[in-house]
Amino acid sequence: MTNPNRDALIARLPKAELHLHIEGSLEPEMLFALAERNGVAIPFASVEAVRAAYSFSNLQDFLDIYYQGMSVLLREQDFYDLTWAYLERAGADNVRHVEIFFDPQGHTDRGVAFETVLSGIERALYDGEARLGISFRLIMCFLRHLSEAEAEATLNQALPHLNRIHGVGLDSSELGHPPAKFARVFARARGLGLHVTAHAGEEGPPAYVHEAIHDLHVERIDHGNRALEDPDLVHHLARDQMTLTVCPLSNLRLCVIREIADSPVKRMLDLGLKVTINSDDPAYFGGYVGANFRAVADALDLSAKEIVTLARNSFTGSFLTAEEQAPHLAAIAEAAR
Ligand code: HPA
Ligand code: ZN
């Protein structure tokens, strides 16, 4: 049930977002505006028709539309506008730090230069830091439905820009594309000093979470829902305090769960797992971080203490140093009093 005190607590707590695909923040209005600005044809007659098409029965259904949506992103300014719009929305939810994913292969394969994508996103991130006070890290994802050789080529393209990219991730179609397929490229990324994370256990089995840990040596698991099916894995995740970036509204819209009340967030908290709340692809799944927090807090009747834990986890699970985390944790303690 909606609880005004709980919603007020969620609103005033400083939060970090650790699982956000910047291309998934492309709202239908901007899709139309960019299609017109760039002369790109899109198969929708109106914003309403776009929203009506956002009805998915699984991850692949969504990805087909997600990659189609990206076709309007061509120029540096497009990537800037996309990222800036996200940062304004995140700031309104009191998100103080973001670690955002981008999918270079979704753009370079269409002839958009790596540098164009990176520069537009990065320029907005620096503006967000200066004008909105939101710090950032940038994570480059490999598309797992493509080959490891293609991921290697993408990492090669990133080499001249390694001071501008903080980590690598793994996304796109999960089933049939286990993490181990990318063991070599992840080892190389780690050797280059990059942070590493991977989507696992969204649709894929617990074995994929196990592989992400043991073959890719990830620092976080993105989603991780299906880890709960394996008690040994749960024990390992709890013992090592592995961060899980759960995305409740995404889970609902991609039919990973039937209703928000089935979200694993409360079970994960009860098991001592380090769970965080994130929006994944908010333009497609119906809400940004604040909406995701409110949805699970209401459906699972989370206590104030649990909500504060989720906010704390978002910073302690981030790639910020302990020193950088400290002021945020102090601000959470202040907001929780
Ligand atoms: N899962 C996998 N790949 C993705 C997603 C997701 O939720 N969003 C964008 N790419
Ligand atoms: Zn994701």
PDB file of N, CA, C and O in Angstrom, residues 119-173:
ATOM      1  N   SER A 119      31.993  10.686 -26.755  1.00  0.00           N
ATOM      2  CA  SER A 119      32.098  12.128 -26.481  1.00  0.00           C
ATOM      3  C   SER A 119      30.771  12.735 -26.065  1.00  0.00           C
ATOM      4  O   SER A 119      30.722  13.560 -25.154  1.00  0.00           O
ATOM      5  N   GLY A 120      29.695  12.332 -26.741  1.00  0.00           N
ATOM      6  CA  GLY A 120      28.382  12.898 -26.419  1.00  0.00           C
ATOM      7  C   GLY A 120      27.934  12.507 -25.018  1.00  0.00           C
ATOM      8  O   GLY A 120      27.471  13.335 -24.235  1.00  0.00           O
ATOM      9  N   ILE A 121      28.092  11.227 -24.699  1.00  0.00           N
ATOM     10  CA  ILE A 121      27.693  10.748 -23.365  1.00  0.00           C
ATOM     11  C   ILE A 121      28.552  11.426 -22.303  1.00  0.00           C
ATOM     12  O   ILE A 121      28.048  11.939 -21.300  1.00  0.00           O
ATOM     13  N   GLU A 122      29.844  11.452 -22.554  1.00  0.00           N
ATOM     14  CA  GLU A 122      30.781  11.972 -21.557  1.00  0.00           C
ATOM     15  C   GLU A 122      30.586  13.473 -21.302  1.00  0.00           C
ATOM     16  O   GLU A 122      30.649  13.940 -20.165  1.00  0.00           O
ATOM     17  N   ARG A 123      30.333  14.219 -22.365  1.00  0.00           N
ATOM     18  CA  ARG A 123      30.143  15.671 -22.210  1.00  0.00           C
ATOM     19  C   ARG A 123      28.936  15.943 -21.303  1.00  0.00           C
ATOM     20  O   ARG A 123      28.972  16.821 -20.433  1.00  0.00           O
ATOM     21  N   ALA A 124      27.869  15.163 -21.485  1.00  0.00           N
ATOM     22  CA  ALA A 124      26.694  15.335 -20.619  1.00  0.00           C
ATOM     23  C   ALA A 124      27.022  14.920 -19.182  1.00  0.00           C
ATOM     24  O   ALA A 124      26.572  15.551 -18.217  1.00  0.00           O
ATOM     25  N   LEU A 125      27.814  13.858 -19.022  1.00  0.00           N
ATOM     26  CA  LEU A 125      28.170  13.406 -17.672  1.00  0.00           C
ATOM     27  C   LEU A 125      28.972  14.481 -16.940  1.00  0.00           C
ATOM     28  O   LEU A 125      28.730  14.738 -15.758  1.00  0.00           O
ATOM     29  N   TYR A 126      29.904  15.121 -17.648  1.00  0.00           N
ATOM     30  CA  TYR A 126      30.659  16.209 -17.008  1.00  0.00           C
ATOM     31  C   TYR A 126      29.749  17.392 -16.675  1.00  0.00           C
ATOM     32  O   TYR A 126      29.875  18.003 -15.613  1.00  0.00           O
ATOM     33  N   ASP A 127      28.815  17.702 -17.568  1.00  0.00           N
ATOM     34  CA  ASP A 127      27.861  18.778 -17.271  1.00  0.00           C
ATOM     35  C   ASP A 127      26.984  18.403 -16.082  1.00  0.00           C
ATOM     36  O   ASP A 127      26.648  19.251 -15.247  1.00  0.00           O
ATOM     37  N   GLY A 128      26.617  17.124 -16.003  1.00  0.00           N
ATOM     38  CA  GLY A 128      25.797  16.653 -14.874  1.00  0.00           C
ATOM     39  C   GLY A 128      26.538  16.787 -13.556  1.00  0.00           C
ATOM     40  O   GLY A 128      25.951  17.117 -12.524  1.00  0.00           O
ATOM     41  N   GLU A 129      27.832  16.523 -13.620  1.00  0.00           N
ATOM     42  CA  GLU A 129      28.641  16.654 -12.405  1.00  0.00           C
ATOM     43  C   GLU A 129      28.706  18.125 -11.978  1.00  0.00           C
ATOM     44  O   GLU A 129      28.517  18.450 -10.811  1.00  0.00           O
ATOM     45  N   ALA A 130      28.939  19.005 -12.973  1.00  0.00           N
ATOM     46  CA  ALA A 130      29.112  20.431 -12.662  1.00  0.00           C
ATOM     47  C   ALA A 130      27.792  21.092 -12.265  1.00  0.00           C
ATOM     48  O   ALA A 130      27.751  21.895 -11.334  1.00  0.00           O
ATOM     49  N   ARG A 131      26.719  20.761 -12.965  1.00  0.00           N
ATOM     50  CA  ARG A 131      25.468  21.516 -12.785  1.00  0.00           C
ATOM     51  C   ARG A 131      24.475  20.825 -11.870  1.00  0.00           C
ATOM     52  O   ARG A 131      23.604  21.459 -11.267  1.00  0.00           O
ATOM     53  N   LEU A 132      24.540  19.505 -11.794  1.00  0.00           N
ATOM     54  CA  LEU A 132      23.563  18.768 -10.971  1.00  0.00           C
ATOM     55  C   LEU A 132      24.226  18.081  -9.779  1.00  0.00           C
ATOM     56  O   LEU A 132      23.544  17.497  -8.938  1.00  0.00           O
ATOM     57  N   GLY A 133      25.549  18.108  -9.739  1.00  0.00           N
ATOM     58  CA  GLY A 133      26.262  17.477  -8.620  1.00  0.00           C
ATOM     59  C   GLY A 133      26.186  15.957  -8.638  1.00  0.00           C
ATOM     60  O   GLY A 133      26.270  15.315  -7.591  1.00  0.00           O
ATOM     61  N   ILE A 134      26.032  15.365  -9.825  1.00  0.00           N
ATOM     62  CA  ILE A 134      25.943  13.899  -9.936  1.00  0.00           C
ATOM     63  C   ILE A 134      27.287  13.365 -10.446  1.00  0.00           C
ATOM     64  O   ILE A 134      27.701  13.683 -11.566  1.00  0.00           O
ATOM     65  N   SER A 135      27.961  12.564  -9.625  1.00  0.00           N
ATOM     66  CA  SER A 135      29.227  11.969 -10.067  1.00  0.00           C
ATOM     67  C   SER A 135      28.924  10.752 -10.938  1.00  0.00           C
ATOM     68  O   SER A 135      27.791  10.268 -10.984  1.00  0.00           O
ATOM     69  N   PHE A 136      29.943  10.256 -11.622  1.00  0.00           N
ATOM     70  CA  PHE A 136      29.652   9.187 -12.592  1.00  0.00           C
ATOM     71  C   PHE A 136      30.836   8.260 -12.811  1.00  0.00           C
ATOM     72  O   PHE A 136      31.995   8.603 -12.553  1.00  0.00           O
ATOM     73  N   ARG A 137      30.502   7.073 -13.295  1.00  0.00           N
ATOM     74  CA  ARG A 137      31.440   6.137 -13.903  1.00  0.00           C
ATOM     75  C   ARG A 137      30.766   5.659 -15.194  1.00  0.00           C
ATOM     76  O   ARG A 137      29.531   5.632 -15.267  1.00  0.00           O
ATOM     77  N   LEU A 138      31.576   5.269 -16.179  1.00  0.00           N
ATOM     78  CA  LEU A 138      31.040   4.854 -17.468  1.00  0.00           C
ATOM     79  C   LEU A 138      31.481   3.421 -17.755  1.00  0.00           C
ATOM     80  O   LEU A 138      32.672   3.096 -17.650  1.00  0.00           O
ATOM     81  N   ILE A 139      30.525   2.570 -18.083  1.00  0.00           N
ATOM     82  CA  ILE A 139      30.777   1.139 -18.300  1.00  0.00           C
ATOM     83  C   ILE A 139      30.377   0.760 -19.725  1.00  0.00           C
ATOM     84  O   ILE A 139      29.232   0.988 -20.145  1.00  0.00           O
ATOM     85  N   MET A 140      31.341   0.216 -20.451  1.00  0.00           N
ATOM     86  CA  MET A 140      31.118  -0.198 -21.842  1.00  0.00           C
ATOM     87  C   MET A 140      30.673  -1.660 -21.851  1.00  0.00           C
ATOM     88  O   MET A 140      31.372  -2.522 -21.313  1.00  0.00           O
ATOM     89  N   CYS A 141      29.517  -1.936 -22.438  1.00  0.00           N
ATOM     90  CA  CYS A 141      29.043  -3.331 -22.471  1.00  0.00           C
ATOM     91  C   CYS A 141      29.376  -4.001 -23.790  1.00  0.00           C
ATOM     92  O   CYS A 141      29.356  -3.365 -24.857  1.00  0.00           O
ATOM     93  N   PHE A 142      29.645  -5.280 -23.718  1.00  0.00           N
ATOM     94  CA  PHE A 142      29.761  -6.129 -24.910  1.00  0.00           C
ATOM     95  C   PHE A 142      28.397  -6.786 -25.129  1.00  0.00           C
ATOM     96  O   PHE A 142      27.765  -7.230 -24.162  1.00  0.00           O
ATOM     97  N   LEU A 143      27.996  -6.859 -26.392  1.00  0.00           N
ATOM     98  CA  LEU A 143      26.731  -7.524 -26.718  1.00  0.00           C
ATOM     99  C   LEU A 143      26.987  -9.024 -26.801  1.00  0.00           C
ATOM    100  O   LEU A 143      27.756  -9.484 -27.656  1.00  0.00           O
ATOM    101  N   ARG A 144      26.339  -9.772 -25.914  1.00  0.00           N
ATOM    102  CA  ARG A 144      26.679 -11.198 -25.798  1.00  0.00           C
ATOM    103  C   ARG A 144      26.097 -12.051 -26.919  1.00  0.00           C
ATOM    104  O   ARG A 144      26.500 -13.209 -27.062  1.00  0.00           O
ATOM    105  N   HIS A 145      25.156 -11.522 -27.705  1.00  0.00           N
ATOM    106  CA  HIS A 145      24.680 -12.319 -28.847  1.00  0.00           C
ATOM    107  C   HIS A 145      25.691 -12.269 -29.989  1.00  0.00           C
ATOM    108  O   HIS A 145      25.594 -13.046 -30.931  1.00  0.00           O
ATOM    109  N   LEU A 146      26.668 -11.361 -29.903  1.00  0.00           N
ATOM    110  CA  LEU A 146      27.751 -11.316 -30.903  1.00  0.00           C
ATOM    111  C   LEU A 146      28.921 -12.151 -30.380  1.00  0.00           C
ATOM    112  O   LEU A 146      28.903 -12.647 -29.258  1.00  0.00           O
ATOM    113  N   SER A 147      29.952 -12.291 -31.230  1.00  0.00           N
ATOM    114  CA  SER A 147      31.056 -13.192 -30.882  1.00  0.00           C
ATOM    115  C   SER A 147      32.038 -12.545 -29.908  1.00  0.00           C
ATOM    116  O   SER A 147      32.060 -11.317 -29.741  1.00  0.00           O
ATOM    117  N   GLU A 148      32.868 -13.396 -29.318  1.00  0.00           N
ATOM    118  CA  GLU A 148      33.928 -12.854 -28.463  1.00  0.00           C
ATOM    119  C   GLU A 148      34.918 -12.050 -29.303  1.00  0.00           C
ATOM    120  O   GLU A 148      35.458 -11.042 -28.837  1.00  0.00           O
ATOM    121  N   ALA A 149      35.160 -12.471 -30.548  1.00  0.00           N
ATOM    122  CA  ALA A 149      36.084 -11.722 -31.421  1.00  0.00           C
ATOM    123  C   ALA A 149      35.569 -10.295 -31.624  1.00  0.00           C
ATOM    124  O   ALA A 149      36.350  -9.333 -31.654  1.00  0.00           O
ATOM    125  N   GLU A 150      34.249 -10.152 -31.755  1.00  0.00           N
ATOM    126  CA  GLU A 150      33.676  -8.802 -31.915  1.00  0.00           C
ATOM    127  C   GLU A 150      33.813  -7.989 -30.623  1.00  0.00           C
ATOM    128  O   GLU A 150      34.022  -6.775 -30.677  1.00  0.00           O
ATOM    129  N   ALA A 151      33.707  -8.665 -29.491  1.00  0.00           N
ATOM    130  CA  ALA A 151      33.946  -7.967 -28.212  1.00  0.00           C
ATOM    131  C   ALA A 151      35.408  -7.526 -28.134  1.00  0.00           C
ATOM    132  O   ALA A 151      35.706  -6.411 -27.685  1.00  0.00           O
ATOM    133  N   GLU A 152      36.315  -8.382 -28.574  1.00  0.00           N
ATOM    134  CA  GLU A 152      37.749  -8.038 -28.592  1.00  0.00           C
ATOM    135  C   GLU A 152      37.984  -6.801 -29.464  1.00  0.00           C
ATOM    136  O   GLU A 152      38.739  -5.897 -29.095  1.00  0.00           O
ATOM    137  N   ALA A 153      37.325  -6.765 -30.615  1.00  0.00           N
ATOM    138  CA  ALA A 153      37.488  -5.621 -31.527  1.00  0.00           C
ATOM    139  C   ALA A 153      36.966  -4.346 -30.863  1.00  0.00           C
ATOM    140  O   ALA A 153      37.533  -3.258 -31.038  1.00  0.00           O
ATOM    141  N   THR A 154      35.900  -4.477 -30.093  1.00  0.00           N
ATOM    142  CA  THR A 154      35.333  -3.315 -29.393  1.00  0.00           C
ATOM    143  C   THR A 154      36.293  -2.837 -28.311  1.00  0.00           C
ATOM    144  O   THR A 154      36.509  -1.626 -28.148  1.00  0.00           O
ATOM    145  N   LEU A 155      36.888  -3.789 -27.605  1.00  0.00           N
ATOM    146  CA  LEU A 155      37.874  -3.402 -26.582  1.00  0.00           C
ATOM    147  C   LEU A 155      39.069  -2.714 -27.253  1.00  0.00           C
ATOM    148  O   LEU A 155      39.593  -1.723 -26.727  1.00  0.00           O
ATOM    149  N   ASN A 156      39.457  -3.193 -28.428  1.00  0.00           N
ATOM    150  CA  ASN A 156      40.554  -2.539 -29.167  1.00  0.00           C
ATOM    151  C   ASN A 156      40.198  -1.093 -29.515  1.00  0.00           C
ATOM    152  O   ASN A 156      41.037  -0.195 -29.403  1.00  0.00           O
ATOM    153  N   GLN A 157      38.941  -0.887 -29.918  1.00  0.00           N
ATOM    154  CA  GLN A 157      38.508   0.484 -30.249  1.00  0.00           C
ATOM    155  C   GLN A 157      38.566   1.389 -29.029  1.00  0.00           C
ATOM    156  O   GLN A 157      38.758   2.595 -29.147  1.00  0.00           O
ATOM    157  N   ALA A 158      38.363   0.795 -27.859  1.00  0.00           N
ATOM    158  CA  ALA A 158      38.340   1.583 -26.619  1.00  0.00           C
ATOM    159  C   ALA A 158      39.745   1.911 -26.119  1.00  0.00           C
ATOM    160  O   ALA A 158      39.910   2.813 -25.292  1.00  0.00           O
ATOM    161  N   LEU A 159      40.753   1.204 -26.621  1.00  0.00           N
ATOM    162  CA  LEU A 159      42.113   1.360 -26.068  1.00  0.00           C
ATOM    163  C   LEU A 159      42.603   2.807 -26.008  1.00  0.00           C
ATOM    164  O   LEU A 159      43.169   3.211 -24.992  1.00  0.00           O
ATOM    165  N   PRO A 160      42.375   3.611 -27.060  1.00  0.00           N
ATOM    166  CA  PRO A 160      42.858   5.005 -26.962  1.00  0.00           C
ATOM    167  C   PRO A 160      42.080   5.841 -25.947  1.00  0.00           C
ATOM    168  O   PRO A 160      42.470   6.970 -25.658  1.00  0.00           O
ATOM    169  N   HIS A 161      40.971   5.303 -25.436  1.00  0.00           N
ATOM    170  CA  HIS A 161      40.088   6.090 -24.554  1.00  0.00           C
ATOM    171  C   HIS A 161      39.985   5.499 -23.157  1.00  0.00           C
ATOM    172  O   HIS A 161      39.026   5.777 -22.437  1.00  0.00           O
ATOM    173  N   LEU A 162      40.944   4.687 -22.775  1.00  0.00           N
ATOM    174  CA  LEU A 162      40.784   3.945 -21.513  1.00  0.00           C
ATOM    175  C   LEU A 162      40.727   4.836 -20.272  1.00  0.00           C
ATOM    176  O   LEU A 162      40.178   4.428 -19.255  1.00  0.00           O
ATOM    177  N   ASN A 163      41.250   6.034 -20.383  1.00  0.00           N
ATOM    178  CA  ASN A 163      41.150   6.958 -19.242  1.00  0.00           C
ATOM    179  C   ASN A 163      39.740   7.552 -19.123  1.00  0.00           C
ATOM    180  O   ASN A 163      39.442   8.261 -18.176  1.00  0.00           O
ATOM    181  N   ARG A 164      38.884   7.245 -20.090  1.00  0.00           N
ATOM    182  CA  ARG A 164      37.527   7.797 -20.087  1.00  0.00           C
ATOM    183  C   ARG A 164      36.474   6.719 -19.815  1.00  0.00           C
ATOM    184  O   ARG A 164      35.281   7.014 -19.745  1.00  0.00           O
ATOM    185  N   ILE A 165      36.914   5.475 -19.734  1.00  0.00           N
ATOM    186  CA  ILE A 165      35.994   4.343 -19.538  1.00  0.00           C
ATOM    187  C   ILE A 165      36.444   3.607 -18.282  1.00  0.00           C
ATOM    188  O   ILE A 165      37.627   3.311 -18.126  1.00  0.00           O
ATOM    189  N   HIS A 166      35.492   3.328 -17.391  1.00  0.00           N
ATOM    190  CA  HIS A 166      35.882   2.782 -16.087  1.00  0.00           C
ATOM    191  C   HIS A 166      35.694   1.286 -15.961  1.00  0.00           C
ATOM    192  O   HIS A 166      36.281   0.664 -15.084  1.00  0.00           O
ATOM    193  N   GLY A 167      34.847   0.725 -16.797  1.00  0.00           N
ATOM    194  CA  GLY A 167      34.591  -0.701 -16.652  1.00  0.00           C
ATOM    195  C   GLY A 167      33.974  -1.295 -17.899  1.00  0.00           C
ATOM    196  O   GLY A 167      33.598  -0.579 -18.836  1.00  0.00           O
ATOM    197  N   VAL A 168      33.881  -2.633 -17.897  1.00  0.00           N
ATOM    198  CA  VAL A 168      33.165  -3.333 -18.969  1.00  0.00           C
ATOM    199  C   VAL A 168      32.043  -4.166 -18.352  1.00  0.00           C
ATOM    200  O   VAL A 168      32.136  -4.626 -17.211  1.00  0.00           O
ATOM    201  N   GLY A 169      31.004  -4.359 -19.151  1.00  0.00           N
ATOM    202  CA  GLY A 169      29.864  -5.173 -18.748  1.00  0.00           C
ATOM    203  C   GLY A 169      29.474  -6.099 -19.890  1.00  0.00           C
ATOM    204  O   GLY A 169      30.104  -6.103 -20.961  1.00  0.00           O
ATOM    205  N   LEU A 170      28.447  -6.888 -19.650  1.00  0.00           N
ATOM    206  CA  LEU A 170      27.981  -7.871 -20.640  1.00  0.00           C
ATOM    207  C   LEU A 170      26.466  -7.836 -20.642  1.00  0.00           C
ATOM    208  O   LEU A 170      25.843  -8.066 -19.592  1.00  0.00           O
ATOM    209  N   ASP A 171      25.876  -7.513 -21.818  1.00  0.00           N
ATOM    210  CA  ASP A 171      24.415  -7.442 -21.867  1.00  0.00           C
ATOM    211  C   ASP A 171      23.881  -8.048 -23.157  1.00  0.00           C
ATOM    212  O   ASP A 171      24.611  -8.739 -23.854  1.00  0.00           O
ATOM    213  N   SER A 172      22.609  -7.804 -23.426  1.00  0.00           N
ATOM    214  CA  SER A 172      21.852  -8.363 -24.563  1.00  0.00           C
ATOM    215  C   SER A 172      21.358  -9.781 -24.266  1.00  0.00           C
ATOM    216  O   SER A 172      21.310 -10.182 -23.099  1.00  0.00           O
ATOM    217  N   SER A 173      21.028 -10.529 -25.314  1.00  0.00           N
ATOM    218  CA  SER A 173      20.307 -11.815 -25.177  1.00  0.00           C
ATOM    219  C   SER A 173      21.082 -12.800 -24.312  1.00  0.00           C
ATOM    220  O   SER A 173      22.169 -13.238 -24.696  1.00  0.00           O
TER     221      SER A 173
END
